[in-house]
Tab-separated table of C-alpha atoms and ligand atoms in Angstrom:
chain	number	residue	atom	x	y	z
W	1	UNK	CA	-120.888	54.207	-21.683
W	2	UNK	CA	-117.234	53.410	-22.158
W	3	UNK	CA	-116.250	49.681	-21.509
W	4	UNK	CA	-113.962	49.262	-19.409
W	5	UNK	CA	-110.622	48.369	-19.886
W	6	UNK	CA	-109.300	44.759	-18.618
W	7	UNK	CA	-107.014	43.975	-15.837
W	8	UNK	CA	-105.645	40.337	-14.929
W	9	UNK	CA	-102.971	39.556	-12.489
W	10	UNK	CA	-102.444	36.264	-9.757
W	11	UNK	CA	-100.602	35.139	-7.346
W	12	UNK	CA	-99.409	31.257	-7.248
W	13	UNK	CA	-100.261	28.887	-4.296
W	14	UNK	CA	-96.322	27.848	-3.879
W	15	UNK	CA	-97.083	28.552	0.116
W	16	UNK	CA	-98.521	31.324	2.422
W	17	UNK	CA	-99.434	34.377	0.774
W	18	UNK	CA	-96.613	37.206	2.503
W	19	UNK	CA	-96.623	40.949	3.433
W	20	UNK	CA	-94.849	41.384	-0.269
W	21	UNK	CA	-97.328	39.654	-2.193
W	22	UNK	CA	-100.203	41.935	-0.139
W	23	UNK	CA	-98.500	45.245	-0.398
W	24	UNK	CA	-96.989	44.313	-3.748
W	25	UNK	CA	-100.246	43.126	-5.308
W	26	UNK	CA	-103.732	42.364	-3.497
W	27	UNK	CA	-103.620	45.965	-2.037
W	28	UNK	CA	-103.368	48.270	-5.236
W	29	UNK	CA	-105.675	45.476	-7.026
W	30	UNK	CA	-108.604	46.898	-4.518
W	31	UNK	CA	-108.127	49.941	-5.914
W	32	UNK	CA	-108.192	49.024	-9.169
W	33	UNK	CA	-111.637	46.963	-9.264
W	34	UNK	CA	-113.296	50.254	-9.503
W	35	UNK	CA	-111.906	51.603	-12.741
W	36	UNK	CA	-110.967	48.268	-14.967
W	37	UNK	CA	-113.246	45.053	-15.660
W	38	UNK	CA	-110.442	42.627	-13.424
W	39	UNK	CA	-109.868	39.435	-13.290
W	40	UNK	CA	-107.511	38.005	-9.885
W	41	UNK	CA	-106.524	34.465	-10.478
W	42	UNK	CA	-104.597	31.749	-8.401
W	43	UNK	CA	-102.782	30.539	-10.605
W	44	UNK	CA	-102.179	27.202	-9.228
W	45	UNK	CA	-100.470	25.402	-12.452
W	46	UNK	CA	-98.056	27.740	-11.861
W	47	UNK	CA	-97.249	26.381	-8.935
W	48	UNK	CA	-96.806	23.322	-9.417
W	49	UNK	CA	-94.090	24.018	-12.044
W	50	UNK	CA	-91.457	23.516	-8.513
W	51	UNK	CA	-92.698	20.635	-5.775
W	52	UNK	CA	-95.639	20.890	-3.961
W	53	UNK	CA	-97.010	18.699	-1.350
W	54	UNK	CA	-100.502	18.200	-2.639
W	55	UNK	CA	-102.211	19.010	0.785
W	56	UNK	CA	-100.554	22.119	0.866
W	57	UNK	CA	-101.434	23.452	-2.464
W	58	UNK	CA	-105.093	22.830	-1.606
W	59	UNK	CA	-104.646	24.639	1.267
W	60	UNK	CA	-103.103	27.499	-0.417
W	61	UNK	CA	-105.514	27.751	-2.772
W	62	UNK	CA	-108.448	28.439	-0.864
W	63	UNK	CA	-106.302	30.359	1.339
W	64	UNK	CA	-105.250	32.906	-1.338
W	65	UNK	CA	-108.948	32.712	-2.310
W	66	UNK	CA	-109.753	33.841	1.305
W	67	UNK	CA	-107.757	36.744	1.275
W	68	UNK	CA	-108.180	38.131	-2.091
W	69	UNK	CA	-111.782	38.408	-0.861
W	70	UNK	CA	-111.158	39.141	2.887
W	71	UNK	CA	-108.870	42.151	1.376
W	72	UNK	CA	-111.672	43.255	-0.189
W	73	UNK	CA	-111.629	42.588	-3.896
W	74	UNK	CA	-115.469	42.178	-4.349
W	75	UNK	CA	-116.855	39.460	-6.496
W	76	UNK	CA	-119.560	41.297	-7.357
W	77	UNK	CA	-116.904	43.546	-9.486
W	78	UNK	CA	-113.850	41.818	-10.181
W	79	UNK	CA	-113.924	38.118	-11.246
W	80	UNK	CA	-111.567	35.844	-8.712
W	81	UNK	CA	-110.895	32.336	-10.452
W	82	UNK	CA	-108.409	29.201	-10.138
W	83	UNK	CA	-106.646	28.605	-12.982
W	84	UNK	CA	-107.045	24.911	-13.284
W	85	UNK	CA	-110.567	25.749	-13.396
W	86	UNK	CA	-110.244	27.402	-17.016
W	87	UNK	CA	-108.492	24.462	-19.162
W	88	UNK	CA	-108.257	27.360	-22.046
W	89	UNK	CA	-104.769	28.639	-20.352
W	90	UNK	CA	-103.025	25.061	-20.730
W	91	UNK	CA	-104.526	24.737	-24.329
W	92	UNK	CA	-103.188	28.481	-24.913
W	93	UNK	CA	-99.618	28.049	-23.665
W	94	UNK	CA	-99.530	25.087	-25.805
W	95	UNK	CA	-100.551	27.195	-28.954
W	96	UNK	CA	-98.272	30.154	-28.112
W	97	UNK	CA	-95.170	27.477	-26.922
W	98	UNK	CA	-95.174	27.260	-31.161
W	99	UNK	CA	-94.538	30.856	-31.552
W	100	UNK	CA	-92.106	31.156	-28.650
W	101	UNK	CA	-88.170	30.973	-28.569
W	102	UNK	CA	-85.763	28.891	-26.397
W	103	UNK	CA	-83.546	31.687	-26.685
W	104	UNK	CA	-85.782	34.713	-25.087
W	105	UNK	CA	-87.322	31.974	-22.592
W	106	UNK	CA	-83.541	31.366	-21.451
W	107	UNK	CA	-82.826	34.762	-20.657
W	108	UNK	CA	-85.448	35.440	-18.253
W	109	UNK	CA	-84.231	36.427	-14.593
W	110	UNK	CA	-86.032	34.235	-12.882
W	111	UNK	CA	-85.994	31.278	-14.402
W	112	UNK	CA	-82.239	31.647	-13.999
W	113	UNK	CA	-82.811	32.365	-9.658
W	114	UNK	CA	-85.308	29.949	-9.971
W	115	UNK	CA	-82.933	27.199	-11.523
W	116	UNK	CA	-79.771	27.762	-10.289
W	117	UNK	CA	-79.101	25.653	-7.325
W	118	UNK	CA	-81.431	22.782	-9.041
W	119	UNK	CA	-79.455	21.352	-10.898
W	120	UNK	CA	-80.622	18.143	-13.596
W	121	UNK	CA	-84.192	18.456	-11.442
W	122	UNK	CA	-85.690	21.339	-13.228
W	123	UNK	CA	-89.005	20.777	-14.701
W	124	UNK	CA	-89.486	21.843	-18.636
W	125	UNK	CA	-92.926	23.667	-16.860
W	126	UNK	CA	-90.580	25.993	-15.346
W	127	UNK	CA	-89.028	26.838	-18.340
W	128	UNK	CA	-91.679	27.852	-19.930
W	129	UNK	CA	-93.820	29.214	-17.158
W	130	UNK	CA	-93.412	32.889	-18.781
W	131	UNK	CA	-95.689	31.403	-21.756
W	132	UNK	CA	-98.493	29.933	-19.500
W	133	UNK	CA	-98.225	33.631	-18.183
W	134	UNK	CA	-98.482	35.010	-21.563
W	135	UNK	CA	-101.507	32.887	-22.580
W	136	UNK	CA	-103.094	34.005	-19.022
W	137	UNK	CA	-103.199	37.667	-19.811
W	138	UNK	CA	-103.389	36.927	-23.468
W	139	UNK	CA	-106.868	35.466	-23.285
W	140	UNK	CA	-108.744	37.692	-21.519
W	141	UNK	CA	-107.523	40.585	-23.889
W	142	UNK	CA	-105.895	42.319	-21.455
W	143	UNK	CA	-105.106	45.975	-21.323
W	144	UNK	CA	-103.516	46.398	-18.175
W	145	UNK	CA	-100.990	44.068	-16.215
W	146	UNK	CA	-100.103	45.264	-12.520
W	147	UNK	CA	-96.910	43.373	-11.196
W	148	UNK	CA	-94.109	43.422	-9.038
W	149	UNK	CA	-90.675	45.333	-9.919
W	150	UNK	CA	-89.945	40.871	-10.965
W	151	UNK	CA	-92.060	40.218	-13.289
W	152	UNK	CA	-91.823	43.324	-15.286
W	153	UNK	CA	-89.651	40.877	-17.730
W	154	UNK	CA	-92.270	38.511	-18.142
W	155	UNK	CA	-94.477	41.301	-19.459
W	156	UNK	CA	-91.975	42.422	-22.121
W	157	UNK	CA	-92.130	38.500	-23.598
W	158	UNK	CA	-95.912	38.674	-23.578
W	159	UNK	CA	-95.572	41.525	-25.717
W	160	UNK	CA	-93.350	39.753	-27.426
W	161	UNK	CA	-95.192	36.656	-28.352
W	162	UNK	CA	-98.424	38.546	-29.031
W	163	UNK	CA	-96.891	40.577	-31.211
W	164	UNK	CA	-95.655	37.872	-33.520
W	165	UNK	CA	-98.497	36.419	-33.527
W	166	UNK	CA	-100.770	39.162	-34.502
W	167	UNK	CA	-98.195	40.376	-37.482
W	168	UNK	CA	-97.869	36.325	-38.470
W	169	UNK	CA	-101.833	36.399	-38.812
W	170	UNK	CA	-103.893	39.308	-38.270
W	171	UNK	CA	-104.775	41.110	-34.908
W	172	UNK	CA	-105.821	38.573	-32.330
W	173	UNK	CA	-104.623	39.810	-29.130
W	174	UNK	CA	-104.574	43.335	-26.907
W	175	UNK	CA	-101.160	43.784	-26.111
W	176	UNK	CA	-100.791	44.451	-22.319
W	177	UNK	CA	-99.055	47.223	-20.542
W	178	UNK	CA	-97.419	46.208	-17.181
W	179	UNK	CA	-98.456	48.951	-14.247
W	180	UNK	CA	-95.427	48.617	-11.857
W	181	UNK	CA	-96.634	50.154	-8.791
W	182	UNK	CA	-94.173	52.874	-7.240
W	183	UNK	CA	-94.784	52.257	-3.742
W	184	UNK	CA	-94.389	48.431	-2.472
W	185	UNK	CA	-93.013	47.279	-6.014
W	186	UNK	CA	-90.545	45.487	-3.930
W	187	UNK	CA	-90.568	44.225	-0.747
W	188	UNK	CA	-87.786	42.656	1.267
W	189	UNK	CA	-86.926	39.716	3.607
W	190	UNK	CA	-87.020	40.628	7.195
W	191	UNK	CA	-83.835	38.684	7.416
W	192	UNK	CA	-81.954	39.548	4.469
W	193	UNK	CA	-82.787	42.800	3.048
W	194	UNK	CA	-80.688	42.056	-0.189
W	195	UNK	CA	-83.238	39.595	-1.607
W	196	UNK	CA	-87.462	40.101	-1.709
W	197	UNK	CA	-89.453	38.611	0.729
W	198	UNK	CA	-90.886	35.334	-1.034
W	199	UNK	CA	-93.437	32.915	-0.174
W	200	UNK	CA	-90.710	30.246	-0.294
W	201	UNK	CA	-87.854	31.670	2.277
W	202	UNK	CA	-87.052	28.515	4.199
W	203	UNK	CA	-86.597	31.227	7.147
W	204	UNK	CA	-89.879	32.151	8.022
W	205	UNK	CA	-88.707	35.137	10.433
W	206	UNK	CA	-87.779	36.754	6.989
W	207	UNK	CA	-91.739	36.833	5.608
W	208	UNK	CA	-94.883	38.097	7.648
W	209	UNK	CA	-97.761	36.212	6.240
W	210	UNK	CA	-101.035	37.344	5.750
W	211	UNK	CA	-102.421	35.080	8.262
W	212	UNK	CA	-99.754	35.063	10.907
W	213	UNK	CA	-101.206	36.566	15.078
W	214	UNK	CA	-100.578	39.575	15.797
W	215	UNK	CA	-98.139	38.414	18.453
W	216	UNK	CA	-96.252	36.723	15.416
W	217	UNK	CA	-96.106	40.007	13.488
W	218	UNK	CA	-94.655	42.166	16.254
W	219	UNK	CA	-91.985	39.661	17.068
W	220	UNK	CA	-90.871	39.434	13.618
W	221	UNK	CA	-90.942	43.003	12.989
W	222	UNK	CA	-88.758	43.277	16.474
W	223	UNK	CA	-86.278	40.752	15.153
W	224	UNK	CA	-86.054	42.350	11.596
W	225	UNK	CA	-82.444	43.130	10.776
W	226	UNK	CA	-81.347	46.565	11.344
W	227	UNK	CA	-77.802	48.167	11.602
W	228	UNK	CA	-75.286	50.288	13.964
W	229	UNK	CA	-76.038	53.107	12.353
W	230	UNK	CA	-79.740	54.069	15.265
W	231	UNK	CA	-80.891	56.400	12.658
W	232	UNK	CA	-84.543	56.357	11.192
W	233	UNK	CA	-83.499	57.558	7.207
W	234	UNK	CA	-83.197	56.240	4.036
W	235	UNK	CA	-80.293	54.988	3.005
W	236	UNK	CA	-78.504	52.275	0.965
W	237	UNK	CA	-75.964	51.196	3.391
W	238	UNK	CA	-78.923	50.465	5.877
W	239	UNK	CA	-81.199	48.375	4.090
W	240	UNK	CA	-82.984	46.662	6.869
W	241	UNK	CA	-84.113	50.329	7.913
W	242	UNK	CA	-85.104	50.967	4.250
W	243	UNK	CA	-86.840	48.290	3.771
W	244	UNK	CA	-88.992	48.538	7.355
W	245	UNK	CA	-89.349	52.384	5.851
W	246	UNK	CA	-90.810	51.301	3.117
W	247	UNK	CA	-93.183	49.133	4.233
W	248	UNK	CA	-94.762	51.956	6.716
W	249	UNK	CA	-94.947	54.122	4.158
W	250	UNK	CA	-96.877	51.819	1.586
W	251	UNK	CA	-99.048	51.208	4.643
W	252	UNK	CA	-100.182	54.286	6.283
W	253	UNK	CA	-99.414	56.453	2.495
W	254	UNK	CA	-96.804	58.745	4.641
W	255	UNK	CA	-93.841	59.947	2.557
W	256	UNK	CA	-90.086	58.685	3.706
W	257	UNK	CA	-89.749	62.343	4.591
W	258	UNK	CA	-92.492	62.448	7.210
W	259	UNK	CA	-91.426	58.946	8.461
W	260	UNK	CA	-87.870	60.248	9.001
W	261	UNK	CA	-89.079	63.282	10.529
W	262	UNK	CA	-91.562	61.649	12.736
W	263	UNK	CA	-88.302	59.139	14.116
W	264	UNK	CA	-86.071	61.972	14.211
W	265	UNK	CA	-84.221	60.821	17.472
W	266	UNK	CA	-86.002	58.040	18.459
W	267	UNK	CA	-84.070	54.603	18.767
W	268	UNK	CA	-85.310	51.476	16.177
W	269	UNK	CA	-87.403	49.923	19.115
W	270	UNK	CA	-89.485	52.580	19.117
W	271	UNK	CA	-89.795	52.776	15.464
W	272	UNK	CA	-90.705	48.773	14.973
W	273	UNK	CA	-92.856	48.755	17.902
W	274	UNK	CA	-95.125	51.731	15.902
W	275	UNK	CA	-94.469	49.357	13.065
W	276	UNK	CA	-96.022	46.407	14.386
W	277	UNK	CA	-98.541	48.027	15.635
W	278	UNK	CA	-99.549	49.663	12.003
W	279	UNK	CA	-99.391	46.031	10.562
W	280	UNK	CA	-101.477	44.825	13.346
W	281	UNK	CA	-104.187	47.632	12.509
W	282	UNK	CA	-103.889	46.372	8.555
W	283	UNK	CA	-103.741	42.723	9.158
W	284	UNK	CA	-105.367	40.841	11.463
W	285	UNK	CA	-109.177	42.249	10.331
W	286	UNK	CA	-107.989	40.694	6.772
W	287	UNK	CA	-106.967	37.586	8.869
W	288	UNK	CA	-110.481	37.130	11.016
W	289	UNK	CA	-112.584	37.726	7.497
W	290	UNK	CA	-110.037	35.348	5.740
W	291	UNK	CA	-110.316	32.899	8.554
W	292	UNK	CA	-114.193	33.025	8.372
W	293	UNK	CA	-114.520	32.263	5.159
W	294	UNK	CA	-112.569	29.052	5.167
W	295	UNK	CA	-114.542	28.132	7.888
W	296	UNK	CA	-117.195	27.394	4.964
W	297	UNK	CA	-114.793	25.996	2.354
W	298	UNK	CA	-118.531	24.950	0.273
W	299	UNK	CA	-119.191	28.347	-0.278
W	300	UNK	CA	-115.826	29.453	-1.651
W	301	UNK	CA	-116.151	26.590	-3.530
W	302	UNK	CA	-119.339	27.887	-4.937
W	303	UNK	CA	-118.096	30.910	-5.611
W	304	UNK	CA	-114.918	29.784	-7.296
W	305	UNK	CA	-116.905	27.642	-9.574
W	306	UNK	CA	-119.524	30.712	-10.772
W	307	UNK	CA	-116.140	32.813	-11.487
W	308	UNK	CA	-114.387	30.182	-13.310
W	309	UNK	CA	-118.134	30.149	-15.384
W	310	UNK	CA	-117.454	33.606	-16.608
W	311	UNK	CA	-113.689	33.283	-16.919
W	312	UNK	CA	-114.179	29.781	-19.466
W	313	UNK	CA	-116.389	31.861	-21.597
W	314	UNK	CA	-114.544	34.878	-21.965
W	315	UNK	CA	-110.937	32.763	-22.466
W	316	UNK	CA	-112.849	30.228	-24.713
W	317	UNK	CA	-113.392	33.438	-27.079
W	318	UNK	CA	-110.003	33.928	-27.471
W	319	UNK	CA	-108.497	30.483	-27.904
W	320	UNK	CA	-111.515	30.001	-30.441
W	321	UNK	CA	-110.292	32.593	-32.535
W	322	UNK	CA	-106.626	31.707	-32.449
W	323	UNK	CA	-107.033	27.975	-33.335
W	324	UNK	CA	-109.406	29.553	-36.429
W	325	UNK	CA	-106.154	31.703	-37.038
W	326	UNK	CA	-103.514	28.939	-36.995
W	327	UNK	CA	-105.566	26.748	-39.534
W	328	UNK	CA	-106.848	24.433	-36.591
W	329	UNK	CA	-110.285	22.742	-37.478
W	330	UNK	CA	-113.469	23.201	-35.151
W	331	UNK	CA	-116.691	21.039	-35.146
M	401	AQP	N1	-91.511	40.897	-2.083
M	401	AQP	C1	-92.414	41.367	-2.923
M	401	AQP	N2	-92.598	42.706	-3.045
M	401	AQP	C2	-93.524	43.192	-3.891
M	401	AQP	N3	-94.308	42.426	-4.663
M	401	AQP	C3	-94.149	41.089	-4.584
M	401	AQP	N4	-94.756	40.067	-5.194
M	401	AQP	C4	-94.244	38.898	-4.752
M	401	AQP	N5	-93.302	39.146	-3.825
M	401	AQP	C5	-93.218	40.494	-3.710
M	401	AQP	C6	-95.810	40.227	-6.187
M	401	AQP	O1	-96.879	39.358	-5.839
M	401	AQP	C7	-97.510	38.929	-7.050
M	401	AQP	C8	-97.719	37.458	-7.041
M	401	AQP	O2	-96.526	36.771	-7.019
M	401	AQP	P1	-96.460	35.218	-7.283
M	401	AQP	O3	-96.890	34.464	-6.119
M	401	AQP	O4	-97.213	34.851	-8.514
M	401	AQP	O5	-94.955	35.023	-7.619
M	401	AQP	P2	-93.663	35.511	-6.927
M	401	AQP	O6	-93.381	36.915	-7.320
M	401	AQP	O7	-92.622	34.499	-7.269
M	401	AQP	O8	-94.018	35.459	-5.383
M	401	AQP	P3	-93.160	34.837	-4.225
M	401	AQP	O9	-93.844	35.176	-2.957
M	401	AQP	O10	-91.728	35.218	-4.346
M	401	AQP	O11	-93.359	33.277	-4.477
M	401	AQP	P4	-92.276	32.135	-4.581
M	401	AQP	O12	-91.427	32.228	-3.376
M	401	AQP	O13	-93.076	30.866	-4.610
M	401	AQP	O14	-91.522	32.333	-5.860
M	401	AQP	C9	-96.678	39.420	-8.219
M	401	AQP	O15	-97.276	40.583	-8.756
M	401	AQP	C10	-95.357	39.745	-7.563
M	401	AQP	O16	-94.643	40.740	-8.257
C-alpha cells in the first residue's frame, strides 16, 4: 500500500473561531482526512505574536479544539495538536530564521495589514510569523498545504526557505504545495464586504462564530449589508449580495446559477431568512457537540496530550536531521 501523502494546516486562537475560518478551512479539512495522513494544529504561538488576554487564549484553545472535533475531523485519522505542545516548531523557526531574509519577510501582505495602524508596538514575532509557519509545515514533511485565498503568500516563502536550504545542504525537506480551495477561499464581513471576515473585527455583527445561537445567526444574517439594487445575482457592484451568495453556495454545494435562479424575484428578506435557516441546519449540531466536549475539558486535555505524543516524534525527526545538516552537535 501507498503511504499517504501529508497534510498540515491550523488555525490561531486570536478569538472565536468564525463562519470564514469554518467554510474556509475546518470544512474541506473533513474531507481531506480520508485521502492524506493530516495533521490540524492550533497554533497558539501564533497567536500570541499580537495581545492576548491570557484567559482568553485558553479559552480559545480548547474551543478551536472543540470544534475541529465537533466538525468532525476524527482523531482516530487525522492528528489534532497545540502547537506549544511540540517545542520542535520554536526550535525550527529559530534554525530556518538563519536562512531567511528581512527583505522577502517585509514584503508579505499581511504583515503589512497586520502592522499598519501599530505603529512602534509591533512585536519582532510578528515579523517573522511566516517562518514559524514555514517550520510548522516544514517538519512534518508536508506535501499538501490547504489555505485561504491570504495565506497563499506565506506558502510561496515556505517554498522559498526550504528550497535554500535543501540546495545549501542536501534534501531535507518536502516542499509543500498550497491547495487553495475554489469555493469559500474567501469569506467576507457581514458588515463590510470589502474586507474578509476575521476573528478579530471589533464589530462582531460582521463575523458569525461557530458557537454563536441560532437566534444570533439569523439576526446577523438579517442585518448583513445588502444594496438598492433587490436583485439575487452576482455581481461586483453588490458585494454584500455576493458575498451572502457565496456563502449558500459553499454550504448547501448549489452553483451561483441555481441560487440566482431559485431567488429569481424574490426580495433579500426572503433570501437571508432561507440563509439563516441553512446556517442554522450546519451550525448549531457543530455547536451542541462542541459545547459537550468542553463540558469535560480533562478529556480534551487527554486527547491533546496523546496527539501532541505523535506530533513530537514525527517533528523531532525532522529538526534532528536539520541540526545534523547545519553542523549542530547531538549527544
Ligand atoms: N474570511 C475567511 N474566508 C476564508 N478562509 C478564511 N480563513 C480565515 N478567514 C477566512 C482561513 O482560516 C484558516 C485559519 O486562519 P488563522 O486563524 O490561522 O488566520 P487568519 O487567516 O488571520 O484568520 P482570522 O480569522 O482573520 O484571524 P485574525 O483576525 O486573528 O487575523 C486559514 O486557512 C485562513 O485562510
Amino acid at each position: 500500500m501507498n503511504k499517504k501523502q501529508v497534510l498540515f494546516s491550523g488555525i490561531k486562537p486570536s478569538g472565536d473561531i468564525t463562519l470564514g475560518n469554518y467554510l474556509g478551512a475546518i470544512k474541506n479539512w473533513v474531507d481531506l482526512q480520508n485521502d492524506y495522513d493530516c495533521y490540524f494544529s492550533i497554533v497558539d504561538l501564533h497567536a500570541i505574536t499580537v495581545k492576548q488576554e491570557p484567559k482568553d487564549l485558553r479559552k480559545s484553545t480548547l474551543e478551536i479544539m472543540a470544534i475541529y472535533i465537533a466538525s468532525g475531523i476524527d482523531i482516530k485519522k487525522s492528528t489534532i495538536f497545540i502547537q506549544s505542545h511540540v517545542p520542535a516548531h520554536t526550535e525550527c523557526s529559530w534554525l530556518l530564521n538563519c536562512y531567511s531574509y528581512i527583505g522577502e519577510l517585509s514584503r508579505m501582505t499581511q504583515y503589512k495589514d497586520t502592522s499598519k495602524n501599530k505603529d512602534q508596538n509591533v512585536s519582532v514575532g510578528l515579523f517573522d510569523y511566516p517562518v514559524l509557519m514555514a517550520s510548522d509545515i516544514l517538519l512534518y514533511q508536508t506535501d499538501l498545504v490547504p489555505v485561504g485565498e491570504d495565506q497563499k503568500q506565506h506558502i510561496e516563502l515556505t517554498r522559498d526557505i526550504a528550497t535554500r536550504f535543501n540546495n545549501l545542504y542536501s534534501p531535507t525537506f518536502k516542499i509543500p504545495t498550497p491547495s487553495i480551495p475554489k469555493a469559500g477561499a474567501r469569506i467576507m464581513g457581514l458588515q463590510d464586504p470589502t474586507k474578509k471576515m476575521s476573528k478579530s473585527d471589533e464589530n462582531e455583527n460582521g463575523c458569525i462564530y461557530i458557537l454563536d445561537s441560532d437566534d444570533v445567526i439569523r439576526r446577523k444574517i438579517n442585518k448583513a449589508v445588502t444594496d438598492t439594487v433587490g436583485i439575487v445575482q452576482i455581481s461586483d457592484d453588490q458585494l454584500g449580495v455576493k458575498n451572502l451568495i457565496n456563502i449558500y453556495s459553499v454550504v448547501t454545494g448549489l452553483s451561483f446559477n441555481d441560487i440566482e435562479e431559485k431567488y429569481k424575484g424574490k426580495n433579500y428578506s426572503h433570501f437571508k431568512k432561507d440563509l439563516g435557516d441553512i446556517l442554522v441546519a450546519e451550525l448549531s449540531p457543530i455547536r451542541e457537540k462542541a459545547n459537550s466536549l468542553l463540558q469535560n475539558k480533562d478529556e480534551l486535555l487527554k486527547i491533546a496530550k496523546e496527539n501532541s505524543d505523535k506530533a513530537n516524534y514525527v517533528a523531532q525527526k525532522t529538526l534532528r536531521k536539520m541540526k545534523k545538516k547545519i553542523g549542530l552537535i547531538s549527544l
